[in-house]
Coordinates of N, CA and C in Angstrom, one line a residue:
X1 N 138.0 103.2 89.0 CA 137.1 103.6 87.9 C 136.9 102.3 87.1
X2 N 135.9 102.0 86.4 CA 135.0 100.9 86.0 C 135.0 101.0 84.5
X3 N 134.5 99.3 84.2 CA 134.1 99.9 82.9 C 132.8 99.6 82.3
X4 N 131.6 98.9 83.0 CA 130.4 98.7 82.8 C 130.1 97.5 81.9
X5 N 131.6 96.9 82.2 CA 131.1 95.4 81.4 C 131.2 93.9 82.9
X6 N 129.9 94.2 82.9 CA 129.2 93.6 84.4 C 130.2 91.6 84.2
X7 N 130.8 91.6 85.8 CA 131.4 90.2 85.5 C 130.9 88.9 86.0
X8 N 130.0 89.4 86.8 CA 128.9 88.5 87.1 C 127.7 88.7 88.1
X9 N 126.9 87.7 88.0 CA 125.5 88.3 88.5 C 125.5 87.8 89.7
X10 N 125.7 89.0 91.0 CA 125.8 88.5 92.5 C 124.2 88.2 93.0
X11 N 124.5 88.2 94.5 CA 122.8 88.3 95.6 C 123.0 89.2 96.5
X12 N 122.2 89.5 97.0 CA 121.7 90.5 98.2 C 122.0 89.0 99.0
X13 N 122.7 89.4 100.5 CA 122.6 88.1 101.1 C 121.8 88.8 102.6
X14 N 122.2 89.8 102.5 CA 121.2 90.5 103.2 C 121.5 91.8 103.8
X15 N 121.1 92.7 104.2 CA 120.7 93.7 104.2 C 120.5 94.8 105.8
X16 N 121.2 94.9 106.7 CA 121.7 95.3 108.0 C 121.0 96.8 108.2
X17 N 120.3 97.0 109.0 CA 120.4 98.5 109.3 C 121.0 99.1 110.2
X18 N 121.3 100.2 109.9 CA 122.8 100.3 110.9 C 121.8 101.7 111.5
X19 N 121.0 102.4 111.4 CA 120.3 103.5 111.8 C 120.0 105.0 110.7
X20 N 121.1 104.8 110.3 CA 121.4 106.2 109.7 C 122.2 105.4 108.2
X21 N 122.2 104.5 107.9 CA 122.9 103.6 106.5 C 122.8 102.1 106.8
X22 N 123.1 101.4 105.8 CA 122.6 100.2 105.9 C 123.8 99.1 105.6
X23 N 124.4 98.2 106.0 CA 125.4 96.9 105.5 C 125.0 96.2 105.0
X24 N 125.2 96.4 103.4 CA 124.7 94.5 103.2 C 125.6 93.6 102.5
X25 N 125.4 93.0 102.7 CA 126.6 91.6 102.7 C 126.1 91.1 101.1
X26 N 126.8 90.7 100.2 CA 126.5 90.6 98.9 C 127.3 89.0 98.7
X27 N 127.1 88.1 97.8 CA 127.5 87.5 97.4 C 128.1 87.3 96.1
X28 N 129.4 87.1 95.7 CA 129.8 86.8 94.4 C 131.7 86.6 94.4
X29 N 131.2 85.2 94.3 CA 132.2 84.2 94.2 C 133.5 85.1 93.4
X30 N 132.9 85.0 92.4 CA 134.6 85.8 91.4 C 134.7 87.2 91.8
X31 N 134.2 88.0 92.2 CA 134.2 89.0 93.1 C 135.6 89.3 93.6
X32 N 135.0 88.3 94.5 CA 135.8 88.1 95.8 C 137.1 87.3 95.3
X33 N 137.1 87.0 94.7 CA 138.2 85.8 95.0 C 139.5 86.4 95.2
X34 N 139.7 88.0 94.6 CA 141.3 88.5 95.0 C 140.7 89.8 95.9
X35 N 139.6 90.0 96.8 CA 138.9 91.6 97.1 C 139.7 90.7 98.2
X36 N 140.1 92.9 98.6 CA 140.4 93.1 100.2 C 140.0 94.4 100.8
X37 N 139.9 94.4 101.9 CA 139.2 95.2 102.5 C 139.7 96.6 101.9
X38 N 139.0 97.3 101.9 CA 139.1 98.9 101.0 C 138.8 98.6 99.9
X39 N 138.5 97.2 99.2 CA 138.7 97.2 97.3 C 137.4 98.2 97.1
X40 N 137.4 98.6 95.3 CA 135.8 98.7 95.4 C 135.2 97.9 94.4
X41 N 133.9 97.7 94.6 CA 133.5 96.6 93.8 C 132.5 97.6 93.8
X42 N 131.9 97.7 91.6 CA 130.5 97.9 91.7 C 129.6 97.4 91.9
X43 N 127.9 97.8 92.5 CA 127.1 97.0 92.9 C 126.3 97.4 92.2
X44 N 125.2 96.9 90.8 CA 124.0 97.8 90.4 C 125.1 99.2 90.1
X45 N 126.1 99.0 89.4 CA 126.7 100.5 89.1 C 127.5 101.4 89.9
X46 N 126.8 101.1 91.2 CA 127.6 101.9 92.7 C 128.3 101.3 93.0
X47 N 129.5 102.2 92.7 CA 130.8 101.7 93.3 C 130.6 102.0 95.0
X48 N 130.8 100.4 96.1 CA 130.6 100.6 96.7 C 132.1 100.3 97.3
X49 N 132.6 100.8 98.9 CA 133.8 100.1 99.8 C 133.8 98.7 100.4
X50 N 134.8 97.6 99.7 CA 134.1 96.8 100.4 C 134.8 96.6 102.1
X51 N 134.2 95.9 103.1 CA 134.5 96.4 104.6 C 135.2 95.2 105.1
X52 N 134.3 94.1 104.8 CA 135.0 92.8 105.4 C 134.7 91.8 104.0
X53 N 135.4 91.1 103.2 CA 135.3 89.8 102.9 C 135.4 88.2 103.2
X54 N 134.3 87.9 103.3 CA 133.4 87.1 104.4 C 133.5 85.6 103.3
X55 N 134.0 84.2 104.2 CA 134.0 82.9 103.6 C 132.5 82.7 103.3
X56 N 132.8 81.9 101.8 CA 131.2 81.5 101.0 C 131.4 82.6 99.7
X57 N 132.3 83.6 99.8 CA 132.3 84.5 98.2 C 131.8 85.5 98.7
X58 N 131.6 86.0 99.8 CA 130.4 87.3 100.0 C 131.6 88.1 100.2
X59 N 131.0 89.5 100.8 CA 131.4 90.8 101.0 C 130.5 91.9 101.7
X60 N 131.0 92.1 102.6 CA 130.4 93.4 102.7 C 130.6 95.2 102.8
X61 N 129.4 95.3 102.3 CA 129.6 97.3 102.0 C 128.6 98.1 102.9
X62 N 129.2 99.0 103.4 CA 128.3 100.3 104.4 C 127.7 101.4 103.3
X63 N 126.7 101.3 102.9 CA 125.8 102.0 101.9 C 125.3 103.2 102.9
X64 N 125.4 104.4 103.1 CA 125.6 105.3 103.3 C 123.8 106.4 102.8
X65 N 122.9 107.2 104.1 CA 121.7 107.5 103.2 C 121.6 108.4 101.7
X66 N 122.3 108.8 101.9 CA 123.1 109.7 100.3 C 122.9 108.9 98.9
X67 N 123.3 107.5 99.7 CA 123.5 106.5 98.5 C 122.6 106.1 98.2
X68 N 121.5 105.3 99.2 CA 120.8 105.2 99.0 C 119.4 106.6 98.5
X69 N 119.4 107.6 98.6 CA 118.3 108.7 98.3 C 118.9 109.2 96.8
X70 N 120.0 108.2 96.2 CA 120.4 108.8 94.7 C 120.4 107.7 93.7
X71 N 120.0 106.8 94.1 CA 120.3 105.0 94.0 C 119.2 104.7 93.9
X72 N 118.9 103.2 92.9 CA 117.9 102.0 93.6 C 118.3 101.0 94.7
X73 N 119.3 101.3 95.4 CA 119.7 100.5 95.9 C 118.3 100.3 97.6
X74 N 118.1 101.2 97.3 CA 117.2 101.0 98.5 C 116.0 99.9 98.3
X75 N 116.1 99.8 97.4 CA 114.7 98.8 96.8 C 115.5 97.2 96.9
X76 N 116.8 97.2 97.5 CA 117.4 96.0 97.2 C 116.3 95.2 98.5
X77 N 116.8 94.0 98.7 CA 116.4 93.4 99.8 C 117.5 91.8 99.8
X78 N 117.2 91.0 100.4 CA 117.5 89.7 100.6 C 117.1 88.9 99.6
X79 N 118.4 88.0 98.4 CA 117.8 87.5 97.5 C 118.0 88.3 96.0
X80 N 117.9 89.5 96.4 CA 118.0 90.1 95.1 C 119.0 90.3 94.2
X81 N 119.2 89.8 93.2 CA 120.1 89.9 92.1 C 120.6 91.1 92.1
X82 N 122.4 90.6 91.2 CA 122.9 92.2 91.2 C 123.9 91.9 90.4
X83 N 124.5 93.2 89.5 CA 125.5 92.9 88.3 C 126.2 93.6 89.3
X84 N 127.8 93.0 89.3 CA 128.7 93.0 90.1 C 130.3 93.0 88.9
X85 N 131.2 93.8 89.1 CA 132.1 94.5 88.9 C 133.1 94.7 89.2
X86 N 134.7 94.6 89.7 CA 135.1 94.7 89.5 C 136.5 96.1 89.3
X87 N 136.7 97.1 90.1 CA 138.0 98.1 89.6 C 138.0 98.1 88.6
X88 N 138.3 98.4 87.4 CA 139.6 98.0 86.4 C 140.8 97.8 86.5
X89 N 141.5 97.1 85.7 CA 142.9 97.7 85.8 C 143.5 98.4 84.7
X90 N 144.6 98.7 85.3 CA 145.7 99.6 84.4 C 146.2 99.0 83.3
X91 N 146.3 97.2 83.6 CA 146.8 97.0 82.4 C 145.7 95.8 82.1
X92 N 145.0 96.9 81.8 CA 143.7 95.6 80.3 C 142.9 96.0 80.1
X93 N 142.1 95.7 78.3 CA 141.7 96.7 77.5 C 140.3 97.2 78.7
X94 N 139.9 97.9 78.0 CA 138.3 99.1 78.4 C 137.7 98.8 77.4
X95 N 136.9 97.2 77.8 CA 136.0 97.3 76.5 C 134.9 97.5 77.2
X96 N 134.4 98.2 78.0 CA 133.2 99.3 77.7 C 133.5 100.8 77.5
X97 N 133.2 101.6 78.3 CA 133.4 103.1 78.7 C 133.9 103.3 79.9
X98 N 134.3 104.7 80.1 CA 134.8 104.6 81.1 C 133.3 105.1 82.6
X99 N 133.6 104.1 83.6 CA 132.1 104.6 84.7 C 132.6 104.7 85.4
X100 N 132.3 105.5 86.3 CA 133.0 106.1 87.6 C 132.2 105.4 88.7
X101 N 131.3 104.5 88.9 CA 130.2 104.4 89.5 C 129.9 105.4 90.6
X102 N 129.8 106.2 89.7 CA 128.2 107.8 90.7 C 126.9 107.9 90.3
X103 N 126.4 107.5 90.8 CA 124.8 107.8 89.8 C 124.5 108.6 89.8
X104 N 124.3 109.0 88.5 CA 123.3 110.3 88.5 C 122.0 110.8 88.9
X105 N 121.3 109.5 88.4 CA 120.0 109.3 88.5 C 119.5 108.2 89.0
X106 N 117.9 108.0 88.6 CA 117.1 106.4 88.7 C 116.2 106.9 87.5
X107 N 116.3 105.8 86.5 CA 115.5 105.8 86.0 C 114.3 105.1 86.1
X108 N 112.7 104.0 85.3 CA 112.1 103.2 85.2 C 111.9 102.4 84.1
X109 N 111.9 101.4 84.0 CA 111.9 100.8 82.5 C 110.6 100.7 82.5
X110 N 110.2 101.6 81.0 CA 108.5 101.7 80.4 C 108.2 100.7 79.6
X111 N 109.1 99.9 79.3 CA 108.7 98.7 78.2 C 110.0 98.0 77.3
X112 N 109.4 96.5 76.9 CA 110.2 95.6 76.6 C 109.9 95.5 75.0
X113 N 110.3 95.2 74.3 CA 109.8 94.8 73.1 C 111.4 93.7 72.3
X114 N 110.8 92.9 72.3 CA 111.4 91.3 72.1 C 111.2 91.2 70.5
X115 N 113.0 90.7 70.1 CA 113.0 90.4 69.2 C 113.6 89.6 68.2
X116 N 114.2 88.8 67.2 CA 114.5 87.7 67.2 C 115.6 87.0 68.0
X117 N 116.7 88.2 67.5 CA 118.3 88.2 68.6 C 118.7 89.0 69.2
X118 N 117.4 90.4 69.5 CA 117.8 91.1 70.8 C 116.1 91.3 71.2
X119 N 116.8 92.6 72.2 CA 115.3 93.3 72.5 C 115.7 94.4 73.1
X120 N 114.8 95.7 72.4 CA 114.9 96.8 72.9 C 114.4 97.5 74.0
X121 N 114.6 97.8 75.4 CA 113.9 98.3 76.3 C 113.8 99.6 76.3
X122 N 112.7 99.9 76.9 CA 112.5 101.8 77.1 C 113.1 102.3 78.4
X123 N 113.3 103.2 78.6 CA 114.1 103.6 80.1 C 113.4 104.9 80.3
X124 N 112.8 105.7 81.3 CA 112.6 106.8 81.3 C 113.8 107.8 81.7
X125 N 113.9 108.7 81.3 CA 115.4 110.1 81.2 C 114.6 111.3 82.5
X126 N 115.8 110.9 83.4 CA 114.8 112.3 84.6 C 115.7 113.2 83.7
X127 N 114.8 114.5 83.6 CA 114.9 115.6 83.1 C 116.0 116.5 83.7
X128 N 116.7 115.7 85.3 CA 118.2 116.7 84.9 C 119.3 116.3 84.5
X129 N 118.8 115.1 83.9 CA 120.4 114.9 83.2 C 120.1 114.3 81.6
X130 N 119.0 114.5 81.2 CA 119.0 114.2 79.7 C 119.6 114.9 79.0
X131 N 119.9 116.4 79.4 CA 120.8 116.8 78.2 C 122.7 116.4 77.7
X132 N 122.6 115.2 79.2 CA 124.1 114.7 78.7 C 123.6 113.8 78.0
X133 N 122.4 112.7 77.4 CA 122.3 111.6 76.6 C 122.3 111.9 75.3
X134 N 122.7 111.5 74.4 CA 122.7 111.5 72.9 C 122.7 110.2 72.0
X135 N 121.7 110.0 71.2 CA 121.6 108.7 70.2 C 123.4 108.4 69.9
X136 N 123.7 107.3 70.1 CA 124.6 106.4 69.8 C 125.2 107.2 71.2
X137 N 125.4 107.7 71.9 CA 126.5 107.7 72.8 C 126.4 106.6 74.3
X138 N 127.2 107.0 75.3 CA 127.3 106.0 75.7 C 126.5 106.4 77.5
X139 N 126.0 105.0 78.0 CA 125.4 105.4 78.9 C 125.4 103.8 79.7
X140 N 125.3 104.4 81.3 CA 125.6 103.0 82.4 C 124.4 102.8 83.1
X141 N 123.9 101.3 82.7 CA 122.1 100.9 83.3 C 122.5 100.1 84.2
X142 N 122.0 99.9 85.3 CA 123.0 98.9 86.2 C 124.0 98.5 86.5
X143 N 125.3 99.5 85.8 CA 126.2 99.1 86.4 C 127.2 98.2 84.6
X144 N 126.3 98.1 84.0 CA 126.1 98.1 82.4 C 126.5 99.3 81.4
X145 N 127.5 98.7 80.4 CA 128.0 100.1 79.3 C 127.2 99.8 78.4
X146 N 126.4 100.6 77.9 CA 125.3 100.1 76.5 C 125.2 101.7 75.8
X147 N 124.7 101.5 74.5 CA 124.7 102.3 73.6 C 123.4 102.9 74.3
X148 N 123.0 104.1 73.9 CA 121.9 104.5 73.6 C 121.5 104.0 72.0
X149 N 120.1 103.8 71.8 CA 120.1 103.0 70.5 C 118.6 104.5 70.1
X150 N 118.4 104.9 70.6 CA 116.9 105.8 70.6 C 116.9 106.8 71.8
X151 N 116.6 107.8 71.0 CA 115.2 109.1 72.3 C 114.2 109.2 71.9
X152 N 113.1 109.7 72.8 CA 112.2 110.4 72.5 C 111.8 111.1 73.7
X153 N 110.2 111.4 73.4 CA 109.2 111.8 74.5 C 109.4 113.3 75.1
X154 N 108.3 113.7 75.3 CA 108.8 115.5 75.7 C 109.8 116.1 76.4
X155 N 110.3 117.3 76.4 CA 110.2 118.1 77.8 C 109.7 117.8 79.1
X156 N 111.1 117.1 80.2 CA 110.1 116.8 81.6 C 109.4 115.5 81.4
X157 N 109.5 115.0 80.4 CA 109.2 113.1 80.3 C 109.6 112.1 78.7
X158 N 110.8 112.4 78.7 CA 112.1 112.1 78.0 C 111.9 110.5 78.0
X159 N 112.5 109.9 77.2 CA 113.2 108.1 77.3 C 114.2 108.2 76.3
X160 N 115.0 107.1 76.8 CA 115.6 106.9 75.8 C 115.5 105.0 75.7
X161 N 116.4 104.6 74.4 CA 116.2 103.1 74.3 C 117.7 102.7 74.4
X162 N 117.3 101.7 74.7 CA 118.8 100.6 74.6 C 118.7 99.4 74.3
X163 N 119.4 99.1 73.2 CA 119.1 97.2 72.4 C 120.1 96.1 73.0
X164 N 119.7 95.4 73.7 CA 120.4 94.1 74.7 C 120.3 93.1 73.3
X165 N 121.7 92.7 73.3 CA 122.3 91.6 72.8 C 122.1 90.2 74.2
X166 N 121.9 89.2 73.2 CA 121.0 87.7 74.2 C 122.4 87.4 74.9
X167 N 123.8 88.0 75.0 CA 125.0 88.1 76.3 C 124.6 88.9 77.1
X168 N 124.3 90.5 76.8 CA 123.5 90.6 78.2 C 122.2 90.0 79.1
X169 N 121.3 89.9 77.9 CA 120.2 89.5 78.6 C 120.5 88.2 79.8
X170 N 121.2 87.6 79.3 CA 121.6 86.1 79.9 C 122.4 86.6 81.6
X171 N 123.5 87.3 81.2 CA 124.6 87.5 82.3 C 124.7 88.8 82.8
X172 N 123.2 89.6 83.2 CA 123.0 90.8 83.8 C 121.8 91.0 84.2
X173 N 121.0 91.9 84.8 CA 120.1 91.6 85.7 C 118.8 92.0 84.8
X174 N 119.5 93.1 83.6 CA 118.7 93.7 82.9 C 117.7 93.0 81.9
X175 N 118.2 91.2 81.9 CA 117.5 90.4 81.6 C 116.1 90.3 81.7
X176 N 116.5 90.4 83.0 CA 114.2 89.8 84.0 C 113.7 91.6 84.2
X177 N 114.8 92.7 84.3 CA 114.3 93.9 84.4 C 112.5 94.3 83.8
X178 N 111.7 93.8 84.5 CA 110.2 93.8 84.6 C 109.7 95.0 84.2
X179 N 108.6 95.8 83.8 CA 108.3 97.1 82.8 C 108.1 97.1 84.9
X180 N 108.5 98.5 85.1 CA 108.7 99.6 86.4 C 109.1 98.8 87.3
X181 N 111.0 98.5 87.2 CA 111.6 98.7 87.9 C 112.3 99.9 87.8
X182 N 113.3 100.0 88.7 CA 114.1 100.9 89.2 C 115.4 100.5 88.7
X183 N 115.8 101.6 87.4 CA 117.5 101.1 87.3 C 118.5 102.5 87.3
X184 N 119.6 102.0 88.2 CA 120.6 103.3 88.1 C 121.5 103.9 86.5
X185 N 121.1 105.0 86.7 CA 121.7 105.4 85.8 C 123.1 106.0 85.8
X186 N 124.3 106.6 85.1 CA 125.2 107.1 85.4 C 125.7 107.7 83.2
X187 N 125.4 109.0 83.5 CA 126.0 109.4 81.8 C 126.9 108.9 81.7
X188 N 127.7 109.9 80.2 CA 129.2 109.8 80.2 C 130.0 111.2 80.9
X189 N 131.0 110.4 81.6 CA 131.2 111.6 82.7 C 131.9 112.6 82.3
X190 N 132.1 113.0 80.6 CA 133.1 113.4 79.4 C 132.0 114.5 79.5
X191 N 131.0 114.0 79.1 CA 129.7 115.3 78.6 C 129.5 116.3 80.1
X192 N 129.6 116.0 81.1 CA 129.6 117.1 82.0 C 130.5 117.5 82.4
X193 N 131.9 117.3 82.0 CA 133.1 117.6 81.9 C 133.5 118.9 80.8
X194 N 132.5 118.8 80.0 CA 132.5 120.1 78.5 C 131.5 120.8 79.4
X195 N 130.6 120.5 80.0 CA 129.3 121.4 80.2 C 129.7 122.5 80.8
X196 N 131.0 122.0 82.1 CA 131.4 122.8 82.9 C 132.4 123.9 82.8
X197 N 133.0 123.0 81.6 CA 134.0 123.7 81.1 C 133.6 125.0 80.1
X198 N 132.8 125.2 79.4 CA 131.9 125.9 78.8 C 131.2 126.9 79.7
X199 N 130.6 126.7 80.5 CA 130.1 127.8 81.7 C 131.0 128.6 82.5
X200 N 132.5 127.8 82.6 CA 133.5 128.1 83.5 C 134.1 129.7 82.3
X201 N 133.8 129.3 80.9 CA 134.4 129.9 80.0 C 134.0 131.1 79.5
X202 N 132.5 131.5 80.3 CA 131.7 132.3 79.8 C 131.9 133.9 80.8

C-alpha cells in the first residue's frame, strides 16, 4: 500500500526487452536506501517488485505485458523521469490517501492553465472508470495523490481537473507533463468496493 506522496523524482536508466516482459533499471537513491529484494516501490503509480538493488542508488524490476498494456510504462525509455514512492510504513501518518499501485486506466493531459500560485491541469477520463471519480474526491495521477477540482465533458468524452501547488509542480513529473502526455490513473478503491457490495446485494 502507498499514500500517493511522492518521495523523489527518479530516472529510468535502462529498459531491457525480455521477449514477454521488460526489466527496468530505475535510479532512486532515496527509495533504494533501505530497499531489499522483494520490496514494493511505486513507479509513476505502478507497484513494482524490486528484483535487485544495485550500486549507485538504483534497482531493477520486471514488468509483464499485462502491466505494460494497462499503464503508461510502455512509453518510458532510458532518461525518462519517474515518480517514486516506497510502500507505506504502518507507523507513519497517511499523508495522501490509500493507494494500491494498481492502475485502473490511463488518461492524457489535455490542457494546462497556469495561475500565479498554482496550475490547473485537465486530464481525459476513460469511460470505464468515470463513475468512480467525483468532484473533491481523491485520484492518483502517475502515483501522486490529488483532489479532483472539477469534472466536465460528455459521456464517453469526459475529463477531470486537478490544481497543482508549487510543491507538486517542482517535485513530481506532473510539473513537466506536456499536453498529450499519457498518465496512469488509479481511482479511490473504496468506490469500487461500494459498487461491488451494492451489486451483490441486489
